[in-house]
mmCIF file of C-alpha atoms in Angstrom:
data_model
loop_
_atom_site.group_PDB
_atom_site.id
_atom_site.type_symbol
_atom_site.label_atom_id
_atom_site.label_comp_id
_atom_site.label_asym_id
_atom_site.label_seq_id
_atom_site.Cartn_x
_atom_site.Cartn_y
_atom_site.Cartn_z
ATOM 1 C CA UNK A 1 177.139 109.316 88.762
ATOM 2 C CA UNK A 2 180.883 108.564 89.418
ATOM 3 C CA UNK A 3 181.388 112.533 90.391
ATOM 4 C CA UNK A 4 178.800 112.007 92.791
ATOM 5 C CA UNK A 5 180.851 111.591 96.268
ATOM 6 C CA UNK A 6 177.485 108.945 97.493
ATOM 7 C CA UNK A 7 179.402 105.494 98.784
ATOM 8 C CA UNK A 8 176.389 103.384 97.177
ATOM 9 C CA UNK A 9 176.606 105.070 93.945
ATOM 10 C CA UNK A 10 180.133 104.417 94.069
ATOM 11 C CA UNK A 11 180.350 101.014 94.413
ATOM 12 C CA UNK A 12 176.814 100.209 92.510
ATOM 13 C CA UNK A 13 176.787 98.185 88.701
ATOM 14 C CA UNK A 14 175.933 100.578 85.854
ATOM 15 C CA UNK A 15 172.958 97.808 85.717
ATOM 16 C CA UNK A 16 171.711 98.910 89.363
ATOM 17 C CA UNK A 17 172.517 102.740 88.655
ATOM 18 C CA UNK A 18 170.390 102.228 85.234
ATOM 19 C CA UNK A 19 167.764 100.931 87.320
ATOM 20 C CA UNK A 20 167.481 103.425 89.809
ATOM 21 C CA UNK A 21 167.801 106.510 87.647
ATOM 22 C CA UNK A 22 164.836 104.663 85.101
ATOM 23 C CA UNK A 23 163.070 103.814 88.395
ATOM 24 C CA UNK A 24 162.716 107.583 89.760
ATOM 25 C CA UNK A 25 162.123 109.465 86.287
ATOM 26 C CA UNK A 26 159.129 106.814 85.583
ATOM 27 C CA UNK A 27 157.631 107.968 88.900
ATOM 28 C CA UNK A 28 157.837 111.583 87.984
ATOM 29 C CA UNK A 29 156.236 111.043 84.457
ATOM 30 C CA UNK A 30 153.559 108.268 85.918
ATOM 31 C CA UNK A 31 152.721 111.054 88.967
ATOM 32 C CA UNK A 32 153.187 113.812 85.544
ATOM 33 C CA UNK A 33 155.557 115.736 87.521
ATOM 34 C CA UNK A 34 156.533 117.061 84.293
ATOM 35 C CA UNK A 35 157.122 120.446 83.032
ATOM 36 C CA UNK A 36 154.622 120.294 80.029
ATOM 37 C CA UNK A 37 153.328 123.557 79.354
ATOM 38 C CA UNK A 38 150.101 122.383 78.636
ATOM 39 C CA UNK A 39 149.552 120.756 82.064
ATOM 40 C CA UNK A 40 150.450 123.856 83.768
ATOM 41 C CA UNK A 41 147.304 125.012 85.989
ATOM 42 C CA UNK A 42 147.385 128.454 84.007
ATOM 43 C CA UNK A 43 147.005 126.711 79.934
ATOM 44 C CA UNK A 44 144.222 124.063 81.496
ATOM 45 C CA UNK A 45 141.926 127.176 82.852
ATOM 46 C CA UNK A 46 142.376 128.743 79.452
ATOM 47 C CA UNK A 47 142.062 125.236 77.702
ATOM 48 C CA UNK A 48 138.539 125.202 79.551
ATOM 49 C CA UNK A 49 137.484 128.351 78.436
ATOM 50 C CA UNK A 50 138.298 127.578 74.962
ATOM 51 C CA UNK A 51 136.317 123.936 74.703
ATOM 52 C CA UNK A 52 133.130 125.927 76.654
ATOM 53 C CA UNK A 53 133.101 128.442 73.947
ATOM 54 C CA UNK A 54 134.606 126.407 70.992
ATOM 55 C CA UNK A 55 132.766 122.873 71.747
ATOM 56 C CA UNK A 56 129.010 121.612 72.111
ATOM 57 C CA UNK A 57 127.789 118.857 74.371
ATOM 58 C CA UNK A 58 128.255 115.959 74.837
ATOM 59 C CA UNK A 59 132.075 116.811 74.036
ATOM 60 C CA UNK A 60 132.779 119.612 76.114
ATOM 61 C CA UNK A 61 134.359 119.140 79.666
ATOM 62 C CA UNK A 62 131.447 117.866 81.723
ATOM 63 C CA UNK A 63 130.767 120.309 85.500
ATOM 64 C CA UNK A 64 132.493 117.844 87.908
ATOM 65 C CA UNK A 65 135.403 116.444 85.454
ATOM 66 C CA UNK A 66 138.500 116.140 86.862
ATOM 67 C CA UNK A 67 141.767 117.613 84.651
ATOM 68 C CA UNK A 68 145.071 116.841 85.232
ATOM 69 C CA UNK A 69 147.811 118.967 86.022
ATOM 70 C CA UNK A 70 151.263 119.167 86.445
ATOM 71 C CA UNK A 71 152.816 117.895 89.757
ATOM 72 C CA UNK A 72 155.542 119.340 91.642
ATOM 73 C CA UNK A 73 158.097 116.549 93.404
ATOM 74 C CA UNK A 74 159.245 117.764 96.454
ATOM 75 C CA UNK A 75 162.517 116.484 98.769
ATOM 76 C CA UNK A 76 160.953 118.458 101.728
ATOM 77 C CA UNK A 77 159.011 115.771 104.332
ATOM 78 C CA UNK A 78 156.450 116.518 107.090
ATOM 79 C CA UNK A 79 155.310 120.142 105.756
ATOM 80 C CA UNK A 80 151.494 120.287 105.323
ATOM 81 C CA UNK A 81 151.760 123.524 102.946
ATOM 82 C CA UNK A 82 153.503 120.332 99.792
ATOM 83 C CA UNK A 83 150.391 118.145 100.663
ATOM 84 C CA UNK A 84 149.735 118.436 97.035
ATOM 85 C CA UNK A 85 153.593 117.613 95.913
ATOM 86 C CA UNK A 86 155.012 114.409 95.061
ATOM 87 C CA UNK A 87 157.162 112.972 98.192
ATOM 88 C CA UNK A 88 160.545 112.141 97.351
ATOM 89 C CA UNK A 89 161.398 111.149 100.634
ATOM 90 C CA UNK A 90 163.070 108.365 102.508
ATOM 91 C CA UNK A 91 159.441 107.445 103.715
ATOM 92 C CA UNK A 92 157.826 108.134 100.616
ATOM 93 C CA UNK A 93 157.699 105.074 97.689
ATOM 94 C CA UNK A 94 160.910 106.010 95.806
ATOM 95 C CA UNK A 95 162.446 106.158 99.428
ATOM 96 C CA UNK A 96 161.235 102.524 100.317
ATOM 97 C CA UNK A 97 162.260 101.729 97.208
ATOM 98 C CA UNK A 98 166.220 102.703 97.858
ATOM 99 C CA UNK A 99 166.322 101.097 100.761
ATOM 100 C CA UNK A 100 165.744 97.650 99.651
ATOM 101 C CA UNK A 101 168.044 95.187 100.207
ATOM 102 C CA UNK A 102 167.260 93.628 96.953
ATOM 103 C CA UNK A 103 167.893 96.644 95.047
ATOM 104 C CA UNK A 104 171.678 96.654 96.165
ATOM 105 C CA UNK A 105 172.590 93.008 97.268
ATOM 106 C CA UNK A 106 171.394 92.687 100.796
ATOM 107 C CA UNK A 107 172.554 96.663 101.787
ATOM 108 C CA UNK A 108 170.188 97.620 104.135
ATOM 109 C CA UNK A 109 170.113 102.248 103.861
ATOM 110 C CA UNK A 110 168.995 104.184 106.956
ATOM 111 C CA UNK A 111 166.878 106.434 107.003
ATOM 112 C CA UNK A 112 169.490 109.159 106.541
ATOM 113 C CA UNK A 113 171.304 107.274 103.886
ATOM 114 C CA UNK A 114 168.280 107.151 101.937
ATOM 115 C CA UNK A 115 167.974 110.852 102.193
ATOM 116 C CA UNK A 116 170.824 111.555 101.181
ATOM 117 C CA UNK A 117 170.934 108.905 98.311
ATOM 118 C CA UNK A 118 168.116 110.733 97.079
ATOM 119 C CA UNK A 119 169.740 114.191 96.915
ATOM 120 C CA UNK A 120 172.467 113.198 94.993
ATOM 121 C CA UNK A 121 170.574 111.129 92.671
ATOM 122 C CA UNK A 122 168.419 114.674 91.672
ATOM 123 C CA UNK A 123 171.285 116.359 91.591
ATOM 124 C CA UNK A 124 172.689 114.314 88.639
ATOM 125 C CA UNK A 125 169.789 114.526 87.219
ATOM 126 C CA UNK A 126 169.283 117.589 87.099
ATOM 127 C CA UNK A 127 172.787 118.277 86.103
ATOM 128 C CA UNK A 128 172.368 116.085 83.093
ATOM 129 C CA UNK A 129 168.814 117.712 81.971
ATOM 130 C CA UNK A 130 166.486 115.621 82.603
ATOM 131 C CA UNK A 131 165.326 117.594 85.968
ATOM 132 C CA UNK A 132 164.281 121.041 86.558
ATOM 133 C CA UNK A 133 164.663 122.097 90.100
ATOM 134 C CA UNK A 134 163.251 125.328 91.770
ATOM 135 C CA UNK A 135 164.832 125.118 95.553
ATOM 136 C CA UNK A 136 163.810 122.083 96.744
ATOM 137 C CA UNK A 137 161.371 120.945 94.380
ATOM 138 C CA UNK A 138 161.978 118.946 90.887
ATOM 139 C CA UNK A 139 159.983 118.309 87.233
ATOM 140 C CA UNK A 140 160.537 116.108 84.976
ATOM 141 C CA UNK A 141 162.016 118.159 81.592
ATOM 142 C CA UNK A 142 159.408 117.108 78.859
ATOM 143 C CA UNK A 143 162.066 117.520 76.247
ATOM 144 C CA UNK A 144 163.862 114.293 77.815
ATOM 145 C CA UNK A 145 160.839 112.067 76.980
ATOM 146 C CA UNK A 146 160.973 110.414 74.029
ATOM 147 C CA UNK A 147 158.067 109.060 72.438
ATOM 148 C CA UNK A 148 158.074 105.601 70.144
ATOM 149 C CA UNK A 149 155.172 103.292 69.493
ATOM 150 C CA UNK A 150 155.882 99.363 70.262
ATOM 151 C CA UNK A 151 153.706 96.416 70.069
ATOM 152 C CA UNK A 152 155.591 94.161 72.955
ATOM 153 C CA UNK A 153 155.053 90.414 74.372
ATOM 154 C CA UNK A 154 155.903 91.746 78.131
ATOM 155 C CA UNK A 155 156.552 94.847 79.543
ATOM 156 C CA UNK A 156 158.839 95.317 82.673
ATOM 157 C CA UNK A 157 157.295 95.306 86.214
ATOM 158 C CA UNK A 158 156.799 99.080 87.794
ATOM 159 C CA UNK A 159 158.399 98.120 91.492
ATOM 160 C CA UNK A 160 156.901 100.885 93.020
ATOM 161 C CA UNK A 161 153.264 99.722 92.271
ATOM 162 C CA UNK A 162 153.236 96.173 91.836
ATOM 163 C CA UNK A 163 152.224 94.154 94.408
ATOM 164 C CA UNK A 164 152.329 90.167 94.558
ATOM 165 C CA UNK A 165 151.390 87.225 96.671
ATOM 166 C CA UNK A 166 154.349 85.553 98.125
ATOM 167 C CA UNK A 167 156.633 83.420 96.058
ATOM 168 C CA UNK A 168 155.127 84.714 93.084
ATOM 169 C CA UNK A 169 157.130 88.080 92.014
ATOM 170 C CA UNK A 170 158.651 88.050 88.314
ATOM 171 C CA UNK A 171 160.472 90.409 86.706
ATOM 172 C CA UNK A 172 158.401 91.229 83.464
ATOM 173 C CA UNK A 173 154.247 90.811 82.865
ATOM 174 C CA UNK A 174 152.685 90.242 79.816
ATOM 175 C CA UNK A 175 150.986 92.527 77.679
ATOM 176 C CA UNK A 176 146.982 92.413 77.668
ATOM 177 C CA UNK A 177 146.594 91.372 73.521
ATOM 178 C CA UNK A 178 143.203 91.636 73.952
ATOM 179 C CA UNK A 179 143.285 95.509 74.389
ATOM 180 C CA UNK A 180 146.413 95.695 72.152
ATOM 181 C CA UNK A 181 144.811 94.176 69.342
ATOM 182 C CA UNK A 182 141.173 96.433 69.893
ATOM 183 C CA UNK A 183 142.937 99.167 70.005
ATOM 184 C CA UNK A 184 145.171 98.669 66.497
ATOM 185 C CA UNK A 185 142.427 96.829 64.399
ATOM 186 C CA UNK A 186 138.442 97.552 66.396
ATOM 187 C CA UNK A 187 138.866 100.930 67.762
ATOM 188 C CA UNK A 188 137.519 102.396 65.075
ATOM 189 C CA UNK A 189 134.524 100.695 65.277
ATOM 190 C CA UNK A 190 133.073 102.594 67.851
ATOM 191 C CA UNK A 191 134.195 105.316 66.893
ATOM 192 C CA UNK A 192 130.160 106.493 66.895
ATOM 193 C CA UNK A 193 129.023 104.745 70.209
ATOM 194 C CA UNK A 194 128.443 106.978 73.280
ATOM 195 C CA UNK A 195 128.588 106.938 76.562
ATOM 196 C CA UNK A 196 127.649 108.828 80.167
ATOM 197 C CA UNK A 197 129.051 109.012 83.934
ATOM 198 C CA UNK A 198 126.591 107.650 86.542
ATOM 199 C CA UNK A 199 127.963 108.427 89.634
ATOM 200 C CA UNK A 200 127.320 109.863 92.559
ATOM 201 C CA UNK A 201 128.897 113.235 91.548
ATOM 202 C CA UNK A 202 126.041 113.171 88.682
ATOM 203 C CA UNK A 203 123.165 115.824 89.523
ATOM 204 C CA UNK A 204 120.138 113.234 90.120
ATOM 205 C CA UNK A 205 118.192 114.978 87.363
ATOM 206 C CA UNK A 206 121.122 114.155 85.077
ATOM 207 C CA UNK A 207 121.465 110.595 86.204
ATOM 208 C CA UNK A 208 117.680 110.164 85.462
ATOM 209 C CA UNK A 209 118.079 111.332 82.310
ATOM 210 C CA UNK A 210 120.905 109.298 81.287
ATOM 211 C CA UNK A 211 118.781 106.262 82.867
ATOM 212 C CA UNK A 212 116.253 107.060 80.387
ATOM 213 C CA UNK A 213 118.573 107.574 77.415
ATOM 214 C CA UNK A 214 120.457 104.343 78.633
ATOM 215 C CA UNK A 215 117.134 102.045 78.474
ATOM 216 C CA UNK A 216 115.779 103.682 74.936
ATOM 217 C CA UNK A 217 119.512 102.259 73.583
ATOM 218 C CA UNK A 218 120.803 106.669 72.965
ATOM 219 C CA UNK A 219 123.447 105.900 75.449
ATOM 220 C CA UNK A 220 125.573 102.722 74.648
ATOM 221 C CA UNK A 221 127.620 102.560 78.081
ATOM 222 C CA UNK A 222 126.594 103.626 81.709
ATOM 223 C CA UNK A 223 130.119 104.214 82.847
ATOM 224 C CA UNK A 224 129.027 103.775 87.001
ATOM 225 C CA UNK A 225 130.330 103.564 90.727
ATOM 226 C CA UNK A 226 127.691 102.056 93.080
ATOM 227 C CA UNK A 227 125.245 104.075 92.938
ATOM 228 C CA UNK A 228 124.340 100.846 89.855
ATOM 229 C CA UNK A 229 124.582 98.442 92.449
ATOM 230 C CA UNK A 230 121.563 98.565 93.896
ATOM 231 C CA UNK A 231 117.857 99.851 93.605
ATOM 232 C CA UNK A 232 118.172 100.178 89.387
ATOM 233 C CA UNK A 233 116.528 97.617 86.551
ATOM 234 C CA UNK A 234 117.264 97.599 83.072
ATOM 235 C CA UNK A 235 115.914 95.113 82.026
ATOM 236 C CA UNK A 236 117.526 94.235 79.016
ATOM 237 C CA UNK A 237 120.963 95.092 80.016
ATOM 238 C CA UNK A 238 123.378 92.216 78.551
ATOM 239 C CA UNK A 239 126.306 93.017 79.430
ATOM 240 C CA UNK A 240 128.172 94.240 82.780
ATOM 241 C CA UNK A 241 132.257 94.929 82.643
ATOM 242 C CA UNK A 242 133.647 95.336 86.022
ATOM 243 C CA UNK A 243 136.828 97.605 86.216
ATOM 244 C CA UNK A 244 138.232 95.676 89.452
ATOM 245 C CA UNK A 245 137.603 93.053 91.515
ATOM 246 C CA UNK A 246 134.829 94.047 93.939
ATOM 247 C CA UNK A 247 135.297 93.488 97.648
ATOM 248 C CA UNK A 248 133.256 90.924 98.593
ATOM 249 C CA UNK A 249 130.935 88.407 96.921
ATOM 250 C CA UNK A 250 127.666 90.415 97.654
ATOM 251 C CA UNK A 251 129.631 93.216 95.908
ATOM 252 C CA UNK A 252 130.199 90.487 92.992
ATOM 253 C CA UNK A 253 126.516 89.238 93.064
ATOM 254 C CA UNK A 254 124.708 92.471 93.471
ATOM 255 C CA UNK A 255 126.774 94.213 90.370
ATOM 256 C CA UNK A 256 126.968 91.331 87.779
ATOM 257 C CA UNK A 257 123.004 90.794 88.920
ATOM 258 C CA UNK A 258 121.964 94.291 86.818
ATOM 259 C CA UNK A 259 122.826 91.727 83.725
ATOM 260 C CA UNK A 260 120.155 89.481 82.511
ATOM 261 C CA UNK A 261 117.052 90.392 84.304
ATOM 262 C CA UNK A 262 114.182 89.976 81.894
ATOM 263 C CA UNK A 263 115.524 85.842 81.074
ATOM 264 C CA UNK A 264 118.282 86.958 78.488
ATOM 265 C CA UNK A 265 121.822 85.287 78.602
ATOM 266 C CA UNK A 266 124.231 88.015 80.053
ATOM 267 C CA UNK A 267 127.962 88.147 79.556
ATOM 268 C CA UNK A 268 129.451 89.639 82.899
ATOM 269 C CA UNK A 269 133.718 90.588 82.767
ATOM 270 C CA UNK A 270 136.131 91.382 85.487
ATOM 271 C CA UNK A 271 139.058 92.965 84.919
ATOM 272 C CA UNK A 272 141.860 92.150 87.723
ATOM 273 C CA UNK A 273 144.507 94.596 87.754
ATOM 274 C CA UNK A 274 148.598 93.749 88.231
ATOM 275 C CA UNK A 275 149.529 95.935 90.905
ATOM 276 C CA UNK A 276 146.722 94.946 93.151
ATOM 277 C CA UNK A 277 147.137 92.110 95.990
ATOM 278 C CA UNK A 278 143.139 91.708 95.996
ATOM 279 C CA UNK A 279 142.669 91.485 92.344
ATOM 280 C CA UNK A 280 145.714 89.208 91.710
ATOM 281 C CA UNK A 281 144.268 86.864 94.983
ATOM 282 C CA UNK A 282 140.936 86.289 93.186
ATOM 283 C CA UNK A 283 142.160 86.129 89.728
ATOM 284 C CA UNK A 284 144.116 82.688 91.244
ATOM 285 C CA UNK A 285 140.714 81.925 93.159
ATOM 286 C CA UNK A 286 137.975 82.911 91.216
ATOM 287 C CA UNK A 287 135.558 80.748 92.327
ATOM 288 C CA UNK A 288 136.007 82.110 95.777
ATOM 289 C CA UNK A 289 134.512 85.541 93.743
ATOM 290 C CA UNK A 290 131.913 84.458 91.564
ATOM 291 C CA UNK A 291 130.581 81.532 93.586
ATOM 292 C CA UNK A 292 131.099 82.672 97.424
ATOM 293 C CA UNK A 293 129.118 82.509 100.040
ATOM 294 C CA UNK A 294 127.627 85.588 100.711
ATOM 295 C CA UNK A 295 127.306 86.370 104.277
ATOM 296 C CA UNK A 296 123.815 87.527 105.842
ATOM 297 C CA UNK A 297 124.276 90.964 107.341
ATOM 298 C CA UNK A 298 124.856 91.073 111.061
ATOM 299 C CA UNK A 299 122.812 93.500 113.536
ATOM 300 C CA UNK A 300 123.373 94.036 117.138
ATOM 301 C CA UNK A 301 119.800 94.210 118.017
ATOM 302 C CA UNK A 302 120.701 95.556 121.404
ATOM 303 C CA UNK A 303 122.933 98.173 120.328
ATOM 304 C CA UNK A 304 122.016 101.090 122.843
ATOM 305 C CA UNK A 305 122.748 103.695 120.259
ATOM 306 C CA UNK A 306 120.425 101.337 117.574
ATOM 307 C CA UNK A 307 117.399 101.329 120.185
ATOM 308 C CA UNK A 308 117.772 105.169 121.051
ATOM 309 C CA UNK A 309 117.617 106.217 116.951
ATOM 310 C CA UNK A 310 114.275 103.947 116.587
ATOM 311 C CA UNK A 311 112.770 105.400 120.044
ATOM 312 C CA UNK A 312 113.433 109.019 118.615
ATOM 313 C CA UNK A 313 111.830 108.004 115.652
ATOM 314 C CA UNK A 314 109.017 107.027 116.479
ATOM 315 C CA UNK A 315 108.708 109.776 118.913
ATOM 316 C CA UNK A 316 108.793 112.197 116.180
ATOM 317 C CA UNK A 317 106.454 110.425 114.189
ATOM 318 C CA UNK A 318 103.462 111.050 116.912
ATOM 319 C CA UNK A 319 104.213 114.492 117.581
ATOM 320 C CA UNK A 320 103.303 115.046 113.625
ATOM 321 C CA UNK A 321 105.817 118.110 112.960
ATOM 322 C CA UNK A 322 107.025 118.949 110.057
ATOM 323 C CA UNK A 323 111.050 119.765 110.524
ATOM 324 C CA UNK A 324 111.600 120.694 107.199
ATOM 325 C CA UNK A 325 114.336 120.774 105.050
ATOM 326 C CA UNK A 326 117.004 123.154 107.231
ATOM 327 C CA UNK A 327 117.976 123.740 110.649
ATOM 328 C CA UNK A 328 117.247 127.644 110.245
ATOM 329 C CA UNK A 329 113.589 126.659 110.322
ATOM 330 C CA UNK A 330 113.817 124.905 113.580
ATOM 331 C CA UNK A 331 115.984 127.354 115.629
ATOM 332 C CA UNK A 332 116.054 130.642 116.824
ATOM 333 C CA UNK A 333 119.172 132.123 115.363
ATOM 334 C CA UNK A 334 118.763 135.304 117.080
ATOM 335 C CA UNK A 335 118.904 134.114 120.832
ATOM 336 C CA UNK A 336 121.926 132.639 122.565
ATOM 337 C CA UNK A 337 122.439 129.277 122.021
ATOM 338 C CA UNK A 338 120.320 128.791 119.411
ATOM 339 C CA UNK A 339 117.481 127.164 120.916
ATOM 340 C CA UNK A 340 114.395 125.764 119.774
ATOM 341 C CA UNK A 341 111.479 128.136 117.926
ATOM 342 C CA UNK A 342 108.815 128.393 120.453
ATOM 343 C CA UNK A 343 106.400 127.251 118.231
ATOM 344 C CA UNK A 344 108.334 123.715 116.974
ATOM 345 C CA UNK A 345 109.370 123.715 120.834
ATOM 346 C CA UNK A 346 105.119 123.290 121.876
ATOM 347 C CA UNK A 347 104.616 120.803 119.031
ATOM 348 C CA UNK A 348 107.089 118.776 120.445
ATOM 349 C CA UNK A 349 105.100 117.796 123.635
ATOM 350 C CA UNK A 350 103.098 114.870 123.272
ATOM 351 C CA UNK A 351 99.438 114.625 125.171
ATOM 352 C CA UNK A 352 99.292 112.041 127.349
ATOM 353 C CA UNK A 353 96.607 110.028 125.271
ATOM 354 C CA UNK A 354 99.560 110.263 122.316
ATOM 355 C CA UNK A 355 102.129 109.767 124.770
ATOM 356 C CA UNK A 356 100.881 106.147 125.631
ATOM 357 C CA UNK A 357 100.056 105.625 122.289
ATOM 358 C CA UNK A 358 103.301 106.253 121.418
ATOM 359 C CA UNK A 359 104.847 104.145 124.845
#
């Protein structure tokens, strides 16, 4: 970095320089900005058609499953055509990262220095091989990752994604030995047990199914957004493993509550991620979680808007018409303004023995 003419670079410790360089390649790899043929849009189309015609259920790709691809990183800012680029801008995370004042001992960057801090950091990069760069946009080179296994006590913080609350920030967090020793001795274990998606992207047909298939024990795990929260009993369901913290404590009560319906103990987990400020705050607190109050719902009974939707309603109800299930059988598409058929248009009109009935 010394033949880079960037004052900052200049006068920063190989330690800070080290940290910086490991900083921005991480975020390429994490946001796989990476040159990896096999992530290229191109190879996962043809990796599709090859598990459709090579693979049966319930192992092929499933209708609505989402495949990653390769990422572009972009220096460009405030174009909506790189929406789907990585932003390595001075706004952007690696860009608020740069211009802490931690990062280089109270040196507060402009917004201009950052820029250009930025620039010259790809350009070593890419000088020394570890970038590819096609005008103004950058991928990681997959033949500078190197791949080693490691069983460690800690791992380094990410600064660009962890958050924490105030006073509390530490340089390395410890490993999760619960999931490092499943993985290395139980994994295998379960190798047989299946599981399904139950989420709103789920056809209902197929979510009914896998309902079914969950209660006669075929399915082993539901794997579900909200749509479990509320309105569904399985009765003998033991066993509910949140993947965050929820929001509030009717989120809490409403989830672990699918567990232990029919009298049986339940065993309800919670998994509170590092980098987030909510998870972290009730992982301190989590009585505040588990045992909060939950607050009754709140309605503005004389919400004009509120009072106009019921009046409607009702309305509708007396006149008795059917409105079907699309606009097209409602309107006239072939006049002006698309009014009203005639025929909905007369059903619409209330007698006046109905009409007081209905006031």
């Amino acid at each position: 970095m010394a033949k880079i003419p960037h004052p900052v670079l200049l006068q920063a410790t190989t330690e800070q320089k080290y940290q910086v360089a490991k900083t921005l390649l991480d975020y390429l790899r994490k946001e796989l900005a990476i040159d990896a043929v096999h992530l290229q849009p191109n190879k996962i189309e043809e990796l599709k058609r090859d598990v459709e015609q090579s693979i049966k259920d319930p192992w092929k790709f499933d209708e609505n499953e989402q495949i990653y691809e390769a990422k572009w990183a972009t220096i460009e800012s405030g174009d909506n055509k790189h929406k789907d680029r990585v932003k390595l801008t001075s706004k952007g995370k690696i860009g608020r990262f740069l211009c802490s004042e931690k990062l280089w001992n109270r040196l507060k960057l402009s917004e201009t220095e950052t820029t250009e801090l930025i620039n010259c950091l790809i350009k070593v990069l890419v000088d020394s091989g570890y970038l590819l760069q096609k005008n103004k946009d950058v991928q990681l080179r997959s033949t500078a990752l190197l791949w080693r296994t490691a069983k460690l006590k800690e791992v380094p913080v990410d600064p660009l994604r962890s958050r924490y609350l105030e006073g509390e920030e530490k340089s390395n967090t410890s490993v999760n030995e619960f999931f490092q020793d499943f993985y290395s001795s139980n994994a295998l274990t379960i190798s047989s047990m299946q599981g399904a998606e139950h989420t709103g992207q789920v056809k209902n047909e197929d979510r009914q199914k896998r309902e079914e298939q969950f209660r006669a024990g075929e399915l082993a795990t539901l794997f579900c957004s909200p749509t479990m929260e509320l309105g569904i009993d399985i009765s003998d369901l033991n066993v509910v493993h949140m993947r965050n913290v929820p929001p509030t404590p009717a989120n809490y009560a409403q989830r672990s509550g699918r567990a232990g319906r029919s009298g049986q103990e339940a065993l309800v987990i919670t998994y509170s991620a590092v980098g987030s400020g909510h998870d972290q705050y009730f992982f301190k607190r989590p009585e505040q979680m588990v045992a909060g109050a939950v607050a009754p719902p709140k309605l503005e009974l004389g919400n004009q808007e509120l009072v106009k939707s019921h009046i409607y309603s009702i309305w509708l109800a007396y006149t008795g018409v059917n409105l079907g299930d699309s606009l097209n059988k409602i309107l006239d598409l072939n006049q002006e303004g698309y009014p009203l058929q005639e025929n909905i248009r007369l059903q619409l009109t209330l007698s006046n023995e109905t009409f007081e009935r209905c006031l």
